[in-house]
PDB file of C-alpha atoms in Angstrom:
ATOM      1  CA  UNK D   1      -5.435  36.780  -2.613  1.00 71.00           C
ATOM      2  CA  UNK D   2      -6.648  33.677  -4.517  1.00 93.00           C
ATOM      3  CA  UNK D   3      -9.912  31.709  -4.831  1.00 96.00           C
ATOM      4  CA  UNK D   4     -10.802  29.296  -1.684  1.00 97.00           C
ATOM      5  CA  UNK D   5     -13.568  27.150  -2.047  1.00 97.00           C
ATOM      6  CA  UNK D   6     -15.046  23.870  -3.672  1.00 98.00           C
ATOM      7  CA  UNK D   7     -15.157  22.946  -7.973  1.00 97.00           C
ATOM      8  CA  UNK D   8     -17.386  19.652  -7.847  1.00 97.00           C
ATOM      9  CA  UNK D   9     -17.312  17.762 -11.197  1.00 97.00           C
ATOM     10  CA  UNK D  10     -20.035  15.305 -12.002  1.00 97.00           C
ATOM     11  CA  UNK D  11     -21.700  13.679 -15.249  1.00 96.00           C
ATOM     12  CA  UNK D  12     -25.338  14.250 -15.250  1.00 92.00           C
ATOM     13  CA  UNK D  13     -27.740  15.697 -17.435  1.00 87.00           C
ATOM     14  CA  UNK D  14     -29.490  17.637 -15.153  1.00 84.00           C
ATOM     15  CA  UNK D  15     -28.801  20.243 -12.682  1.00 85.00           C
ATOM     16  CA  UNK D  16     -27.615  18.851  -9.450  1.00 88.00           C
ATOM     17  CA  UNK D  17     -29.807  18.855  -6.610  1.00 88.00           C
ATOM     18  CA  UNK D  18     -26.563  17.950  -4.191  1.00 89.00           C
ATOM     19  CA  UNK D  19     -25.592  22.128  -5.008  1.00 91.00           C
ATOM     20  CA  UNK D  20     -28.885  22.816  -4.219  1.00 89.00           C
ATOM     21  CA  UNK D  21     -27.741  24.638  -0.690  1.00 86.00           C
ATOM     22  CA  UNK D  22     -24.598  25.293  -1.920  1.00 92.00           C
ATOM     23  CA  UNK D  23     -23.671  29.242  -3.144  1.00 94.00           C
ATOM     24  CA  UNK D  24     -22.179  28.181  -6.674  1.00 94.00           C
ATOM     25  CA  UNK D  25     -19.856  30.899  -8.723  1.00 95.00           C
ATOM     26  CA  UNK D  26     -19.527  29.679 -11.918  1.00 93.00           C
ATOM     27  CA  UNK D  27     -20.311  26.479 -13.563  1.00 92.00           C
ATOM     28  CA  UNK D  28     -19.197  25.122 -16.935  1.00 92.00           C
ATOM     29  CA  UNK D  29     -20.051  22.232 -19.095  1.00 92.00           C
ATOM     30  CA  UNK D  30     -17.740  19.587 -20.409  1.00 95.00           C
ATOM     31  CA  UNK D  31     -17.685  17.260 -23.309  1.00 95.00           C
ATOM     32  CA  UNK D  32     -20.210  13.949 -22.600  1.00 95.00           C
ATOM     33  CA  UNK D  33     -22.297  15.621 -20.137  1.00 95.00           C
ATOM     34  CA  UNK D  34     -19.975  16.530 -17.643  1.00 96.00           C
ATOM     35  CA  UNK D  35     -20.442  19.593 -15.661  1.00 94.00           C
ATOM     36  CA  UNK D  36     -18.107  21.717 -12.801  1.00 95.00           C
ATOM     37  CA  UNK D  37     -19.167  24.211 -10.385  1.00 95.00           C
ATOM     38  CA  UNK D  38     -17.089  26.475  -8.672  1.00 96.00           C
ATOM     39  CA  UNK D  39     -18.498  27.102  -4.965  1.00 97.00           C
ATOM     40  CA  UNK D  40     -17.946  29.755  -2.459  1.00 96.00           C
ATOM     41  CA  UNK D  41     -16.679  27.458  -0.060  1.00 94.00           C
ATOM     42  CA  UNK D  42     -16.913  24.380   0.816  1.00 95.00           C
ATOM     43  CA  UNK D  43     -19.610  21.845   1.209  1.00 93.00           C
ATOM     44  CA  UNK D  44     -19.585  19.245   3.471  1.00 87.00           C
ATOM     45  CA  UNK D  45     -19.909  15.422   2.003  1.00 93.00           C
ATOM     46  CA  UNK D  46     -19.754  17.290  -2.037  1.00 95.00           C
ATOM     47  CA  UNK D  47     -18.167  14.222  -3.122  1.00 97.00           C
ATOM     48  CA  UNK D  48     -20.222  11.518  -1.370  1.00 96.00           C
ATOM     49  CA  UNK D  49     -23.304  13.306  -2.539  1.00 95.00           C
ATOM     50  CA  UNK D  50     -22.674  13.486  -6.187  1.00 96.00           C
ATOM     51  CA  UNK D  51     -21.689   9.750  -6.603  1.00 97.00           C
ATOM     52  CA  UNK D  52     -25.135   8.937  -4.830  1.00 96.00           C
ATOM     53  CA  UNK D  53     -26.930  11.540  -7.025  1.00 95.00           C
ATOM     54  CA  UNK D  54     -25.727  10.533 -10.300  1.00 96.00           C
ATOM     55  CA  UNK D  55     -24.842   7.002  -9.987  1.00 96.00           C
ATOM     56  CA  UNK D  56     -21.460   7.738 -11.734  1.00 96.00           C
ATOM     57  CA  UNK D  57     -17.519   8.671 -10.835  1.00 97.00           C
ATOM     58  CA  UNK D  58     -17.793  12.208  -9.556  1.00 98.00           C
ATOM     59  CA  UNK D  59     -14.346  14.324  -8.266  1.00 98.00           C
ATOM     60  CA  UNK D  60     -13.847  17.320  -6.258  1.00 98.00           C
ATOM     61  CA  UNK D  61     -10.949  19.851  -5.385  1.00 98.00           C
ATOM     62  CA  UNK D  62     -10.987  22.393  -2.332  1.00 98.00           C
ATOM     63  CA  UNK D  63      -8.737  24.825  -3.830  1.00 98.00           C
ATOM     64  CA  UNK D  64      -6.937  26.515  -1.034  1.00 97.00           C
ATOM     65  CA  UNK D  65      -5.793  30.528  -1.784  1.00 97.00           C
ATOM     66  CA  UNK D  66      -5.658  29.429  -5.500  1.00 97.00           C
ATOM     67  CA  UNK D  67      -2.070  27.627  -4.236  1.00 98.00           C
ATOM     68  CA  UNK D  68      -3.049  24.012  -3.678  1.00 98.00           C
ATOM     69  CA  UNK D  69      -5.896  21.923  -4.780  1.00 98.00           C
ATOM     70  CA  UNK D  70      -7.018  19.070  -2.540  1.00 98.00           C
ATOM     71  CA  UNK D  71      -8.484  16.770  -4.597  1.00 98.00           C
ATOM     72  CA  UNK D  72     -10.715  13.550  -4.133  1.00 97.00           C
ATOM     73  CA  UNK D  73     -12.265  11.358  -6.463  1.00 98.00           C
ATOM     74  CA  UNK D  74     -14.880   8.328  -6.086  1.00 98.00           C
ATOM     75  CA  UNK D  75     -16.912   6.207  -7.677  1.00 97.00           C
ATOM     76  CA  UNK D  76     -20.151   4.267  -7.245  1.00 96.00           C
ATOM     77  CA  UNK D  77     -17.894   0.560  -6.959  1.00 95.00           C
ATOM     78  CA  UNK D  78     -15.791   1.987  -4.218  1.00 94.00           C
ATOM     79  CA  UNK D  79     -12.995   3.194  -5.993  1.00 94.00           C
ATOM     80  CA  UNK D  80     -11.479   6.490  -4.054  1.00 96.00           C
ATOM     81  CA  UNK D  81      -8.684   8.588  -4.599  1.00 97.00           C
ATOM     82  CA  UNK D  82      -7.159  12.019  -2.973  1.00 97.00           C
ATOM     83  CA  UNK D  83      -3.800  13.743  -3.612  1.00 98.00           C
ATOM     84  CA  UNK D  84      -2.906  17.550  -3.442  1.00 98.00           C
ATOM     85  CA  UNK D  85      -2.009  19.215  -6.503  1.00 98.00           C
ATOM     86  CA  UNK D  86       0.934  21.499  -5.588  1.00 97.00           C
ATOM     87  CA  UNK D  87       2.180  19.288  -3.209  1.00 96.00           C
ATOM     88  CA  UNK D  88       5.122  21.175  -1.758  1.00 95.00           C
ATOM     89  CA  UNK D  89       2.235  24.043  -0.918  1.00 96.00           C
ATOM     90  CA  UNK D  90       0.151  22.025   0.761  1.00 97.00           C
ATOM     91  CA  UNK D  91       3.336  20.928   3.210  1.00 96.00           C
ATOM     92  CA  UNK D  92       4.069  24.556   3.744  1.00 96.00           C
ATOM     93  CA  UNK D  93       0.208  24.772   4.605  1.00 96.00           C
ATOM     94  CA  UNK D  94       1.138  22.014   7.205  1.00 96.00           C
ATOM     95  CA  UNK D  95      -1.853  19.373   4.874  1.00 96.00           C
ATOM     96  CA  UNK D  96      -0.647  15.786   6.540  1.00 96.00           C
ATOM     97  CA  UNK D  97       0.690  13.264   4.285  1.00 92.00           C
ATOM     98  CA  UNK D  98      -1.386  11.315   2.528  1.00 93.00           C
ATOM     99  CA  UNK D  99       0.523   8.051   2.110  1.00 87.00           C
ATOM    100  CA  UNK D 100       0.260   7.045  -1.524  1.00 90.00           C
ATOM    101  CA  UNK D 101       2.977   7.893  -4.421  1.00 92.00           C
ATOM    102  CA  UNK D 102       2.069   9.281  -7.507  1.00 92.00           C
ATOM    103  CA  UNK D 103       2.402   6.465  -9.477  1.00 95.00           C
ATOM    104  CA  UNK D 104       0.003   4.884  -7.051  1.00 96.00           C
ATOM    105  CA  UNK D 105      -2.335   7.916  -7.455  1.00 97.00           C
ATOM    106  CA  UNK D 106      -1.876   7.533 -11.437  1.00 97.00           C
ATOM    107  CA  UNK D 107      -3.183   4.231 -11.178  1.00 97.00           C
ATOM    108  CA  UNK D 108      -6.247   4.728  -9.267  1.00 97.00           C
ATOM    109  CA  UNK D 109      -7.167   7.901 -11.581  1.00 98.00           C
ATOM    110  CA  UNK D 110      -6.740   5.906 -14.583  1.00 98.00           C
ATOM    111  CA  UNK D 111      -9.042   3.255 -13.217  1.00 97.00           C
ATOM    112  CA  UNK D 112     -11.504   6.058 -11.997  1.00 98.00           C
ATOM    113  CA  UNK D 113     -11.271   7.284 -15.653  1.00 98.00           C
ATOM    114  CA  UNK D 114     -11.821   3.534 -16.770  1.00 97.00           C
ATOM    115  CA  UNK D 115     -15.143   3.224 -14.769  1.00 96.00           C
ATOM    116  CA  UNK D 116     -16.276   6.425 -15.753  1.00 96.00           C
ATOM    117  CA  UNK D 117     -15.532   5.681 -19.380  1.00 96.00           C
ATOM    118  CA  UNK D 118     -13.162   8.121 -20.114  1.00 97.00           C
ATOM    119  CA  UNK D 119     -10.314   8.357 -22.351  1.00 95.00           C
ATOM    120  CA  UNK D 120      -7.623   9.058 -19.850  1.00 97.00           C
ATOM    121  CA  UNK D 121      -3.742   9.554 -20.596  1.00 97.00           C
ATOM    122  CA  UNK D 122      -1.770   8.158 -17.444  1.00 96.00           C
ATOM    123  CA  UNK D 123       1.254  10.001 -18.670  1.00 97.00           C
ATOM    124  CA  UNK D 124      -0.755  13.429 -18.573  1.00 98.00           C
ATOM    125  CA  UNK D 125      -2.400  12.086 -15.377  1.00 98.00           C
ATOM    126  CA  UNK D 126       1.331  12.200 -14.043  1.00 97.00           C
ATOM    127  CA  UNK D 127       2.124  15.048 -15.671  1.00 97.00           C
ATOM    128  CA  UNK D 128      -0.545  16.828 -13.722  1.00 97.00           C
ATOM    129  CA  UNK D 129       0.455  15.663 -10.458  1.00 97.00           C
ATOM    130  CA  UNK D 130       3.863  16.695 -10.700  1.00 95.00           C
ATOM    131  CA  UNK D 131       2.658  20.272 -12.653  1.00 96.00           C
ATOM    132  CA  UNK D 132       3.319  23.373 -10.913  1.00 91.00           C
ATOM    133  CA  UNK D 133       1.497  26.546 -11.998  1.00 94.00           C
ATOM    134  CA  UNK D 134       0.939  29.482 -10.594  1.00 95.00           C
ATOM    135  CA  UNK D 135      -2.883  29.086 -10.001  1.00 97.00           C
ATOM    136  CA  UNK D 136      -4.218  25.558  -8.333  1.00 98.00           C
ATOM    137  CA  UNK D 137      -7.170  26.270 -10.463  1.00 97.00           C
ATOM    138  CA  UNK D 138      -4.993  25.568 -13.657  1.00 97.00           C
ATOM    139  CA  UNK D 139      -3.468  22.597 -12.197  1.00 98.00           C
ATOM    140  CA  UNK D 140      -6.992  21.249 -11.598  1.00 98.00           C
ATOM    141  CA  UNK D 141      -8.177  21.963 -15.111  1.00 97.00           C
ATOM    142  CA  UNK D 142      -4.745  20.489 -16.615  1.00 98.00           C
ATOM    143  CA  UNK D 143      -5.827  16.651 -14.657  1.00 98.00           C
ATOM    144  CA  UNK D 144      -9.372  16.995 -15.635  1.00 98.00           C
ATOM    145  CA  UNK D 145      -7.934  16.881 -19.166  1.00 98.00           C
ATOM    146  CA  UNK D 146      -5.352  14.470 -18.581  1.00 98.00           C
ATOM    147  CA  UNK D 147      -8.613  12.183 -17.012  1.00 98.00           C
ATOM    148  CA  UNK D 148     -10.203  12.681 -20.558  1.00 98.00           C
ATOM    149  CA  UNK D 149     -12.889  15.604 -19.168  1.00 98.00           C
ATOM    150  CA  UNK D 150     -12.636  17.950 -21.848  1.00 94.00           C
ATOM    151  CA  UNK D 151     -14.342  20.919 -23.070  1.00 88.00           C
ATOM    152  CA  UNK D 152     -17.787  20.573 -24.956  1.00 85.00           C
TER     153      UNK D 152
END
């Protein structure tokens, strides 16, 4: 049996007060003073909170038996995205469509990445979307790299 729950990914220099209720796992910091946390479940409104918290592009993924990885991005201007990583899982999980194409998704992450002032690569973006491991997790951490959130 894989993970289920919540990773929330936001830059801020401090802790963040929107995981204040939240039962957090693990978390790990990222180059330019982005951070993850990896919750035991879900939390309701994660990504909604962290844009209003730090004023900056935040993204989250419910990862779902460690199979797929629902993920949604936004940022302060309005710009939203949300694909599943693993996207033939998600179908067998019976996760309804969500109506845009990948290279539509590549586009918005790249201008998420843009407005967050990160270094993305829209091939590796693509890459990513269309990657298949065995764990959602490493999916998830293959985009986040491919968006230009690397290791510190």
């Amino acid at each position: 049996m894989g993970y289920t729950g919540r990773i929330v990914v936001a830059r801020s220099a401090e802790p963040l007060t929107a995981l204040a209720d939240a039962d957090v796992l693990d978390e790990s910091s990222y180059a330019g003073g982005w951070r993850a946390a990896q919750l035991d479940g879900d939390l309701r409104n994660a990504l909604r909170m962290l844009v209003a918290e730090t004023g900056a592009p935040a993204l989250t993924a419910f990862i779902l038996d460690s199979d797929v990885a629902d993920v949604e991005a936004a940022t302060p201007a309005g710009g939203y995205w949300h694909v599943y990583l693993h996207p033939k899982k998600a179908a067998d999980y019976g996760a309804p469509e969500l109506g845009q194409t990948p290279t539509e998704v590549t586009e918005l992450a790249l201008a998420w990445a843009a407005e967050a002032g990160l270094p993305a690569d829209g091939e590796a973006v693509r890459a990513a979307l269309d990657a298949a491991n065995v764990f959602a997790e490493e999916t998830f951490d293959e985009l986040l790299a491919a968006l230009g959130i690397r290791p510190a």
